[in-house]
PDB file of C-alpha atoms in Angstrom:
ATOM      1  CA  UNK A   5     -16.912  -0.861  -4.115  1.00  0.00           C
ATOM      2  CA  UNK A   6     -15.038  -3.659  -4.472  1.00  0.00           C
ATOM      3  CA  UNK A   7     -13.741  -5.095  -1.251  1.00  0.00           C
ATOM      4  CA  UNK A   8     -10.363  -7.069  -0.160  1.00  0.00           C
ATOM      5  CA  UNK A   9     -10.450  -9.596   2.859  1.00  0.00           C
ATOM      6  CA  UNK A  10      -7.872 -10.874   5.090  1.00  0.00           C
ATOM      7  CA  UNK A  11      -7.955 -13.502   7.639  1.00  0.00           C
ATOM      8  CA  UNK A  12      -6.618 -13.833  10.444  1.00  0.00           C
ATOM      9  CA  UNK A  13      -7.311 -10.008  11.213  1.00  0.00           C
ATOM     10  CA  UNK A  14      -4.266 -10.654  13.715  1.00  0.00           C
ATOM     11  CA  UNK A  15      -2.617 -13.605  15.448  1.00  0.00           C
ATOM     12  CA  UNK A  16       0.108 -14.879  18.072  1.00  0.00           C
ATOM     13  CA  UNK A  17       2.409 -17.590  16.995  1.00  0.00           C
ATOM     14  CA  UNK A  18       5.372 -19.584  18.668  1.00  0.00           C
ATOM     15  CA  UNK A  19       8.786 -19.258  17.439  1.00  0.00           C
ATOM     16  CA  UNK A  20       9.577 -22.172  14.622  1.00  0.00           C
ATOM     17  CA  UNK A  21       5.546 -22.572  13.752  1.00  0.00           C
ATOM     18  CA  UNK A  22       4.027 -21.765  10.546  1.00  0.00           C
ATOM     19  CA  UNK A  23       1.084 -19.510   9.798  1.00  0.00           C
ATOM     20  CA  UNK A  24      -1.195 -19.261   7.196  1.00  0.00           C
ATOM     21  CA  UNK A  25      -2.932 -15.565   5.900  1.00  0.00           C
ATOM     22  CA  UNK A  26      -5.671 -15.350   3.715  1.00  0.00           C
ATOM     23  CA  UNK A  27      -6.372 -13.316   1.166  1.00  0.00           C
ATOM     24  CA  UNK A  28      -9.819 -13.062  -0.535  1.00  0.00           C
ATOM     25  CA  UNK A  29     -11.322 -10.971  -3.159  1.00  0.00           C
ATOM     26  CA  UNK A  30     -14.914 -10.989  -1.979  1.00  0.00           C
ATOM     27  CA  UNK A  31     -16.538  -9.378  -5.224  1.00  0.00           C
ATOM     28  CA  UNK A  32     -14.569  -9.609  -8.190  1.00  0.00           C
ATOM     29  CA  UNK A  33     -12.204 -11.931  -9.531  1.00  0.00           C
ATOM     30  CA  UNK A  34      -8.414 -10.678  -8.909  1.00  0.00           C
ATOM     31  CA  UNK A  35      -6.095 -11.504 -11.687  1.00  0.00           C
ATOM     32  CA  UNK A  36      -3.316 -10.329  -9.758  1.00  0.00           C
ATOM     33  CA  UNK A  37      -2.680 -10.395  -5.702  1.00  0.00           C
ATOM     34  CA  UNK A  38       0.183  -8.651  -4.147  1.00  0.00           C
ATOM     35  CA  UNK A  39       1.517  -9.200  -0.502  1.00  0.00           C
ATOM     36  CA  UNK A  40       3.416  -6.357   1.459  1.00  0.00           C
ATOM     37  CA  UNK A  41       5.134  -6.308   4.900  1.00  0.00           C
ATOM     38  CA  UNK A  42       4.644  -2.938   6.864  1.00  0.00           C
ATOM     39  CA  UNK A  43       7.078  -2.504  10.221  1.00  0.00           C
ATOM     40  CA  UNK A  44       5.602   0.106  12.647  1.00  0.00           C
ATOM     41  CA  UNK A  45       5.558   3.425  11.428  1.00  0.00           C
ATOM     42  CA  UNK A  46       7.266   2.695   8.159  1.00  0.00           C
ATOM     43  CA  UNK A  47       5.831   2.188   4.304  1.00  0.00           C
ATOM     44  CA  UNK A  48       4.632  -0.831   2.685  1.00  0.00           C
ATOM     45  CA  UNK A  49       7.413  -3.068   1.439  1.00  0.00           C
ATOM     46  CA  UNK A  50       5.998  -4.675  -1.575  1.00  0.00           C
ATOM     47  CA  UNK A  51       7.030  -8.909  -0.918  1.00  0.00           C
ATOM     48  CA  UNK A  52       5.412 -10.477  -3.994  1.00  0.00           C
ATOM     49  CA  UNK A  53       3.419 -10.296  -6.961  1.00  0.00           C
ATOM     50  CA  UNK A  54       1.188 -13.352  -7.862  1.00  0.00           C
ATOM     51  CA  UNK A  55      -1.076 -14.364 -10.697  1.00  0.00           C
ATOM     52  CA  UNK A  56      -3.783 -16.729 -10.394  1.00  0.00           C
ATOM     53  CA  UNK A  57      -2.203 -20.475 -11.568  1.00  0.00           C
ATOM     54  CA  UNK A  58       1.178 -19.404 -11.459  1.00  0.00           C
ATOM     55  CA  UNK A  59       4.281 -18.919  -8.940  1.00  0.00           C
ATOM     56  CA  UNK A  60       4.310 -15.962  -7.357  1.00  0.00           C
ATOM     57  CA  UNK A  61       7.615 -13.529  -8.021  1.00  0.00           C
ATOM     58  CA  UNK A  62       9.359 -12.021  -5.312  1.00  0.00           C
ATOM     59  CA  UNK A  63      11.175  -9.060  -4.845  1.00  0.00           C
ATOM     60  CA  UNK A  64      14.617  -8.705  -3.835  1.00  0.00           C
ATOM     61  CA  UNK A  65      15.817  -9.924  -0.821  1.00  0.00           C
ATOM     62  CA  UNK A  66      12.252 -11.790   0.297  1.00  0.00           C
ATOM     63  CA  UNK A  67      12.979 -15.287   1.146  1.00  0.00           C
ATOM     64  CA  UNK A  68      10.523 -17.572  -1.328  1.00  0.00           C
ATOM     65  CA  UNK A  69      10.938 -20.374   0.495  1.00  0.00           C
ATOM     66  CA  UNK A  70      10.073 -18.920   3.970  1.00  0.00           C
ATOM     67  CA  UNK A  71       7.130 -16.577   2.598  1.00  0.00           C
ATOM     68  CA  UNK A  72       5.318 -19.454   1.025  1.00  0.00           C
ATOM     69  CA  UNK A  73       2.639 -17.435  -1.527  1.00  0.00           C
ATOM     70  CA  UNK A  74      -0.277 -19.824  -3.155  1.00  0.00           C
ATOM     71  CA  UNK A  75      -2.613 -18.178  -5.847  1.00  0.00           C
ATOM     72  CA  UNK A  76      -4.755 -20.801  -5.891  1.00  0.00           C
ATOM     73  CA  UNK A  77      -8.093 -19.496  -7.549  1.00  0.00           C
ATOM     74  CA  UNK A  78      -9.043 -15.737  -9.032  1.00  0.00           C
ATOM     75  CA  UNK A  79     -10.443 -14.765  -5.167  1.00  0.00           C
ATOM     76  CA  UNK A  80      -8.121 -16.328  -3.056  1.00  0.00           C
ATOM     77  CA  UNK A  81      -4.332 -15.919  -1.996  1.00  0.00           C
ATOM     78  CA  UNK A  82      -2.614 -17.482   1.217  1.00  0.00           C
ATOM     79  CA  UNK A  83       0.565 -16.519   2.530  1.00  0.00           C
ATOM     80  CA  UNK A  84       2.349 -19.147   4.667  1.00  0.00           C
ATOM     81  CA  UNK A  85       5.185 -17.843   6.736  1.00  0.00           C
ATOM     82  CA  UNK A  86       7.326 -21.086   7.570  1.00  0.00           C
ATOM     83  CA  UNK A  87       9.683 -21.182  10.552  1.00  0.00           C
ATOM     84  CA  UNK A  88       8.185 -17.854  11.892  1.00  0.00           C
ATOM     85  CA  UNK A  89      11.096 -16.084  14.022  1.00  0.00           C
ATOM     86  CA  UNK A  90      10.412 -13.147  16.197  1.00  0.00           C
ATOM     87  CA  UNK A  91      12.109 -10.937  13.437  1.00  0.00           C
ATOM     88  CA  UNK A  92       8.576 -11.955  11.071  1.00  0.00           C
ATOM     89  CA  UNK A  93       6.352 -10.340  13.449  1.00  0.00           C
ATOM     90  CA  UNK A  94       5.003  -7.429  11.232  1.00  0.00           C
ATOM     91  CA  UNK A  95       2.022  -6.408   9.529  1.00  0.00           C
ATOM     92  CA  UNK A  96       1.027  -8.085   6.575  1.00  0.00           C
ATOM     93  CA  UNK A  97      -1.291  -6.556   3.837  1.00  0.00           C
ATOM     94  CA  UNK A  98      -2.343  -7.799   0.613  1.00  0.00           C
ATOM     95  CA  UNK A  99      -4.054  -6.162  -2.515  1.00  0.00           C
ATOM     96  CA  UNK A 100      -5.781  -7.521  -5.656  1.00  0.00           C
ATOM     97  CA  UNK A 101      -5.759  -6.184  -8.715  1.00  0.00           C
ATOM     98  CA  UNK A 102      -9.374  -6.497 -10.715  1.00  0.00           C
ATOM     99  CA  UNK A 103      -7.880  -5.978 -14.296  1.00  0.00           C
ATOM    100  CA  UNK A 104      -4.236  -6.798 -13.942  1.00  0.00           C
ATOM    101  CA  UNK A 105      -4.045  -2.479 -13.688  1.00  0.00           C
ATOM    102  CA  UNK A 106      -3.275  -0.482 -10.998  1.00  0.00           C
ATOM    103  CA  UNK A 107      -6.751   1.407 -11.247  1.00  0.00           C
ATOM    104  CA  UNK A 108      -8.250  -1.330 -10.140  1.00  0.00           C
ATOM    105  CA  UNK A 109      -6.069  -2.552  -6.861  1.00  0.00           C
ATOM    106  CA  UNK A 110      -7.970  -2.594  -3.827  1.00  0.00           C
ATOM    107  CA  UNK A 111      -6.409  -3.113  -0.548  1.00  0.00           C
ATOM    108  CA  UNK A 112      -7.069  -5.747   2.179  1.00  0.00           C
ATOM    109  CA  UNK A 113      -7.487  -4.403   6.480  1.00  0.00           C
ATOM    110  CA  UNK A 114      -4.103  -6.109   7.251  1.00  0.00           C
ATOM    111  CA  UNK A 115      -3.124  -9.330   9.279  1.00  0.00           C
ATOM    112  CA  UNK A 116      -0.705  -8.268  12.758  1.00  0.00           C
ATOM    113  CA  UNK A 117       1.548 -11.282  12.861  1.00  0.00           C
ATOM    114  CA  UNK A 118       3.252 -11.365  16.121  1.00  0.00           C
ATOM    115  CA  UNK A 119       5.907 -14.185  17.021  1.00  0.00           C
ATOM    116  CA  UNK A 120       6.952 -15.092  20.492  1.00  0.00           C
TER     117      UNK A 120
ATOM    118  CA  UNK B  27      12.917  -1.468  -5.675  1.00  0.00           C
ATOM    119  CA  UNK B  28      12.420   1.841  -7.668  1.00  0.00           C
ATOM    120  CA  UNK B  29      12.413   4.923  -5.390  1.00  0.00           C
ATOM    121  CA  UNK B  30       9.648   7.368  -4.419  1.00  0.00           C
ATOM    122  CA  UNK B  31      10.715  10.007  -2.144  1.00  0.00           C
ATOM    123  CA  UNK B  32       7.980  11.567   0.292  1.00  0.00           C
ATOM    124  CA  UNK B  33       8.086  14.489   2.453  1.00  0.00           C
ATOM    125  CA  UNK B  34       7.972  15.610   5.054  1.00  0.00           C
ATOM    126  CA  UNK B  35       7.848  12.499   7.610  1.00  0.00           C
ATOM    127  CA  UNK B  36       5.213  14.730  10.139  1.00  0.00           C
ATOM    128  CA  UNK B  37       3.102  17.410   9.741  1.00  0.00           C
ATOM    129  CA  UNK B  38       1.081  19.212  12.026  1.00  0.00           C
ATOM    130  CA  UNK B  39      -1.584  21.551  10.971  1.00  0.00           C
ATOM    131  CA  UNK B  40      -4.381  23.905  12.642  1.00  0.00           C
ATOM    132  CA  UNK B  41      -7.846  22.593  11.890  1.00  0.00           C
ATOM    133  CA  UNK B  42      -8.946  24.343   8.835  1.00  0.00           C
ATOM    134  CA  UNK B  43      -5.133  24.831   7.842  1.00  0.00           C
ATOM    135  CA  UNK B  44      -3.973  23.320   4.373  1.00  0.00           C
ATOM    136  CA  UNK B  45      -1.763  20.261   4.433  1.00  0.00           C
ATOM    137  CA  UNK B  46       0.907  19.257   1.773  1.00  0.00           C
ATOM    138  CA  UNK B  47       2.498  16.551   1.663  1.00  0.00           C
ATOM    139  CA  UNK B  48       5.101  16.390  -1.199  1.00  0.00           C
ATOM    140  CA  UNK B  49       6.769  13.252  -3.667  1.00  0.00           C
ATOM    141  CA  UNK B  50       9.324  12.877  -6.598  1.00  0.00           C
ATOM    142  CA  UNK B  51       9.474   9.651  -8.458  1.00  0.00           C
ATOM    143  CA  UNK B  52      12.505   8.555 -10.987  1.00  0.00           C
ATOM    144  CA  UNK B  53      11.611   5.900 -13.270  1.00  0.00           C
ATOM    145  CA  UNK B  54       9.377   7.824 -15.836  1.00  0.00           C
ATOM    146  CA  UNK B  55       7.714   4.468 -16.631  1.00  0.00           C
ATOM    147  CA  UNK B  56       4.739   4.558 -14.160  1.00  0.00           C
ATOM    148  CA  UNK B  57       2.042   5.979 -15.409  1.00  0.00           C
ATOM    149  CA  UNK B  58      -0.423   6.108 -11.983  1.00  0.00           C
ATOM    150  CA  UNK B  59       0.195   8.355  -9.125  1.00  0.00           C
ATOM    151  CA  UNK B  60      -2.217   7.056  -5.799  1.00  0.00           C
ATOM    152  CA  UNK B  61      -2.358   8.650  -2.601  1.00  0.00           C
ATOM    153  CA  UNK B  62      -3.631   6.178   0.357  1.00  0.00           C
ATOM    154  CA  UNK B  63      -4.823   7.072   3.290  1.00  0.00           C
ATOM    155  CA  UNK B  64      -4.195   4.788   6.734  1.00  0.00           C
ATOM    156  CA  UNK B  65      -5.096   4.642  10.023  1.00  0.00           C
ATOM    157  CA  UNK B  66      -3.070   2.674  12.553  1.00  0.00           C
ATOM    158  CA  UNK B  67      -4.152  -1.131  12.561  1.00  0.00           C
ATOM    159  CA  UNK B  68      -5.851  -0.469   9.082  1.00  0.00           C
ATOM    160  CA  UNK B  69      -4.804  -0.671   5.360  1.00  0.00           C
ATOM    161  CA  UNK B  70      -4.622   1.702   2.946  1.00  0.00           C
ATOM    162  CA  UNK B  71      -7.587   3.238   1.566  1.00  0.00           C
ATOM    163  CA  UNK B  72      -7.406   4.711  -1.675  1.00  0.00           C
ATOM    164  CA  UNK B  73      -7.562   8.890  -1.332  1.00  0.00           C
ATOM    165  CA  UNK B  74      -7.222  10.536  -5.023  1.00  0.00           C
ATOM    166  CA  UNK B  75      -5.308   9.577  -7.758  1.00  0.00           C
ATOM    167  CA  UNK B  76      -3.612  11.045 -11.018  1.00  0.00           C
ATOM    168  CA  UNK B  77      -2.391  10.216 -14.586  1.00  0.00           C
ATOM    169  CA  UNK B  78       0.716  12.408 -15.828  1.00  0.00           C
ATOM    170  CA  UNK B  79      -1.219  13.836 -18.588  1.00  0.00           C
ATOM    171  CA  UNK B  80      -3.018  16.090 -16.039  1.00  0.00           C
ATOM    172  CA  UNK B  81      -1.632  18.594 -14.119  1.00  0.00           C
ATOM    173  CA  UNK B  82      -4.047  18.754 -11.225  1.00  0.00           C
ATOM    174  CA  UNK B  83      -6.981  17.053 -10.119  1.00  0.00           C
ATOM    175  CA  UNK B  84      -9.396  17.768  -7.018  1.00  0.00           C
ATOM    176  CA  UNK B  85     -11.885  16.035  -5.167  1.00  0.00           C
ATOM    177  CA  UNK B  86     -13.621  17.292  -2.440  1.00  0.00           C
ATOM    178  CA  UNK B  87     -10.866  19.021   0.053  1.00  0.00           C
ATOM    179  CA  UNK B  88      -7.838  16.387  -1.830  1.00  0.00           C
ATOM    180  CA  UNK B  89      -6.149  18.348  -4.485  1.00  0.00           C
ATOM    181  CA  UNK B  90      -2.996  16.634  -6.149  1.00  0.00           C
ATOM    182  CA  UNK B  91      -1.007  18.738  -8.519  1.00  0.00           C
ATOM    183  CA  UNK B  92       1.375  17.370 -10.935  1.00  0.00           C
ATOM    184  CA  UNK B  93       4.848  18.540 -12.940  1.00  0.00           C
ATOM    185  CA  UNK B  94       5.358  15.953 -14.902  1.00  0.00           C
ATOM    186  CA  UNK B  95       8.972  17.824 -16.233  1.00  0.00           C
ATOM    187  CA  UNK B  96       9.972  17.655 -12.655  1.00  0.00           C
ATOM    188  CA  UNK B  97       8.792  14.262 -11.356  1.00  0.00           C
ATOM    189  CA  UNK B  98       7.201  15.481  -8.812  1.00  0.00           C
ATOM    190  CA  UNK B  99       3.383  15.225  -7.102  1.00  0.00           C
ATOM    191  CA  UNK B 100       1.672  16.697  -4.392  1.00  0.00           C
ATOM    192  CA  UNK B 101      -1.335  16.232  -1.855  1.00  0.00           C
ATOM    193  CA  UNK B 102      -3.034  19.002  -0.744  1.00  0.00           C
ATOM    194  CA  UNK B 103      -5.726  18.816   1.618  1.00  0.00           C
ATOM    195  CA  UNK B 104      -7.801  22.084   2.381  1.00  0.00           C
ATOM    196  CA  UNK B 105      -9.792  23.280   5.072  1.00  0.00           C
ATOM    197  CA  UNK B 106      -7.823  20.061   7.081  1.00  0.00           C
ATOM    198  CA  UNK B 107      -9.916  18.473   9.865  1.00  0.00           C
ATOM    199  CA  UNK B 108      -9.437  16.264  13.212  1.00  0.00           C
ATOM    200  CA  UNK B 109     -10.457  13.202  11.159  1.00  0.00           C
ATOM    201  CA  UNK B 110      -8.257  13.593   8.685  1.00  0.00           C
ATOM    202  CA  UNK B 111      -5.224  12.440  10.840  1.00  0.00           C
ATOM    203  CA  UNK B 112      -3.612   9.835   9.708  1.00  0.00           C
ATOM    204  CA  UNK B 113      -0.818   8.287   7.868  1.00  0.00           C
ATOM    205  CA  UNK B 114      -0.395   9.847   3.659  1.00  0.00           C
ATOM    206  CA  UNK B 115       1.370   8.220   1.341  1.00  0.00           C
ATOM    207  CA  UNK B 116       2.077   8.496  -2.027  1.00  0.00           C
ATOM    208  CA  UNK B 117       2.499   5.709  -4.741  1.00  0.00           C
ATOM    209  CA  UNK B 118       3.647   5.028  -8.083  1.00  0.00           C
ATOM    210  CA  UNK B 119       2.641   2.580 -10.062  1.00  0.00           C
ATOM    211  CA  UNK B 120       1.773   1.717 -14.176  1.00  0.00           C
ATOM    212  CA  UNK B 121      -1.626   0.880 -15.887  1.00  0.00           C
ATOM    213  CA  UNK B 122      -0.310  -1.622 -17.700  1.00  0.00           C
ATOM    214  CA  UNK B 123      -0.137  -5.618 -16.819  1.00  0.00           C
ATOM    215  CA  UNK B 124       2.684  -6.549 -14.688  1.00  0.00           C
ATOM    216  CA  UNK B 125       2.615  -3.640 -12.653  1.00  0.00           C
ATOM    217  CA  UNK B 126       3.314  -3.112  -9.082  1.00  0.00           C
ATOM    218  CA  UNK B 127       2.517  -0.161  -6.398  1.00  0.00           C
ATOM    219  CA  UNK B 128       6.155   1.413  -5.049  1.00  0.00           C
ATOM    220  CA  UNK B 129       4.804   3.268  -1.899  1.00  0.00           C
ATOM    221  CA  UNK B 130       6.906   6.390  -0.365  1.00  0.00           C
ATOM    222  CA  UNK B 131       7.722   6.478   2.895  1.00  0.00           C
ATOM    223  CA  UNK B 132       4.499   7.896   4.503  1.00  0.00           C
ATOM    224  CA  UNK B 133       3.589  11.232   5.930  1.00  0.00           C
ATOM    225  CA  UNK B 134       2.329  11.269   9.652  1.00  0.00           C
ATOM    226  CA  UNK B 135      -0.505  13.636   9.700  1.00  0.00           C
ATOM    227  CA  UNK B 136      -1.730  15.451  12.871  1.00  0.00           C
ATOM    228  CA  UNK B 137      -4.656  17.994  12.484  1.00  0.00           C
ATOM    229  CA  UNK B 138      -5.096  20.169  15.986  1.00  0.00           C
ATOM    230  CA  UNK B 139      -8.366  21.172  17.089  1.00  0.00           C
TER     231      UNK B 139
END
């Protein structure tokens, strides 16, 4: 089966410092990479939808410039939260898409972001 | 974001009991109805999943049934087990390019020995 990796698997930050996730397809190129934010014990808040070359479009209310999304091959996505507040901590999930189709989206283990 | 309404929040079941877990969607655009599965630190794991032009479809103990008229799916899992407690949640999506997954809110799932 096709498999999704993230990395960090979970990790501590100071207040006003930047961190980088990973995203990585490890089996098949992903055409499409989506990032979500899920708050303890609630859903998966879809953030962003990016396609390999071009910027990544955000939903609604997410802050581009402070959840800093690079697709930068088919196999790998980073998420850069800048100026990481308290408020960020959260846990952050991607997905990749095979085809472009949602048959074919496979989701990542997660990344715990906590902010001190 | 376009709505997906789950229910109910909890459920507890006797082991061996059946658990349903129920959604409604609005925009009839999507096309792809996922159910994930998660347990706590994880992500979601894929579960069963169903195109509109059926009206049920079953794997193993994971039955989802389908009124398309209605907008509405559901998860049923049969003969429920220990294991299978978790966190459900339903999803709509479309096939198509330039798709994305709209989750519901998640169904805590507690199976008692």
């Amino acid at each position: 089966g096709a498999v999704v990796s993230q990395h960090p698997s979970r990790v501590i930050c100071k207040s006003g410092t930047s961190v980088k996730i990973e995203c990585r397809s490890l089996d098949f190129q992903a055409t499409t990479m989506f990032w979500y934010r899920q708050f303890p014990k609630q859903s998966l808040m879809l953030m962003a939808t990016s396609n390999e070359g071009s910027k990544a479009t955000y939903e609604q209310g997410v802050e581009k410039d402070k959840f800093l999304i690079n697709h930068a091959s088919l196999t790998l996505s980073t998420l850069t939260v800048t100026s990481a507040h308290p408020e960020d901590s959260s846990f952050y999930i991607c997905s990749a898409s095979r085809s472009g189709g949602a048959e074919t989206q496979y989701f990542g283990p997660g990344t715990r972001l906590l902010v001190l | 974001q376009q709505q997906v309404k789950q229910s109910p929040q909890s459920l507890i079941v006797q082991k061996g009991g059946i658990s349903i877990i129920n959604c409604a969607y609005e925009n009839t655009a999507f096309d792809y109805f996922p159910w994930y599965q998660q347990f706590p630190g994880k992500g979601p794991a894929l579960l069963i999943a169903i195109r509109p032009d059926v009206s049920e479809k079953k794997e193993g103990r994971f039955t989802i049934s389908f009124n398309k008229s209605a907008k509405q799916f559901s998860l049923h899992i049969m003969d429920s087990q220990p294991g299978d407690s978790a966190t459900y949640f339903c999803a709509a999506s479309m096939l198509s390019g330039g798709f994305k997954t709209i989750f519901g809110a998640g169904t805590r799932l507690f199976v008692k020995a």
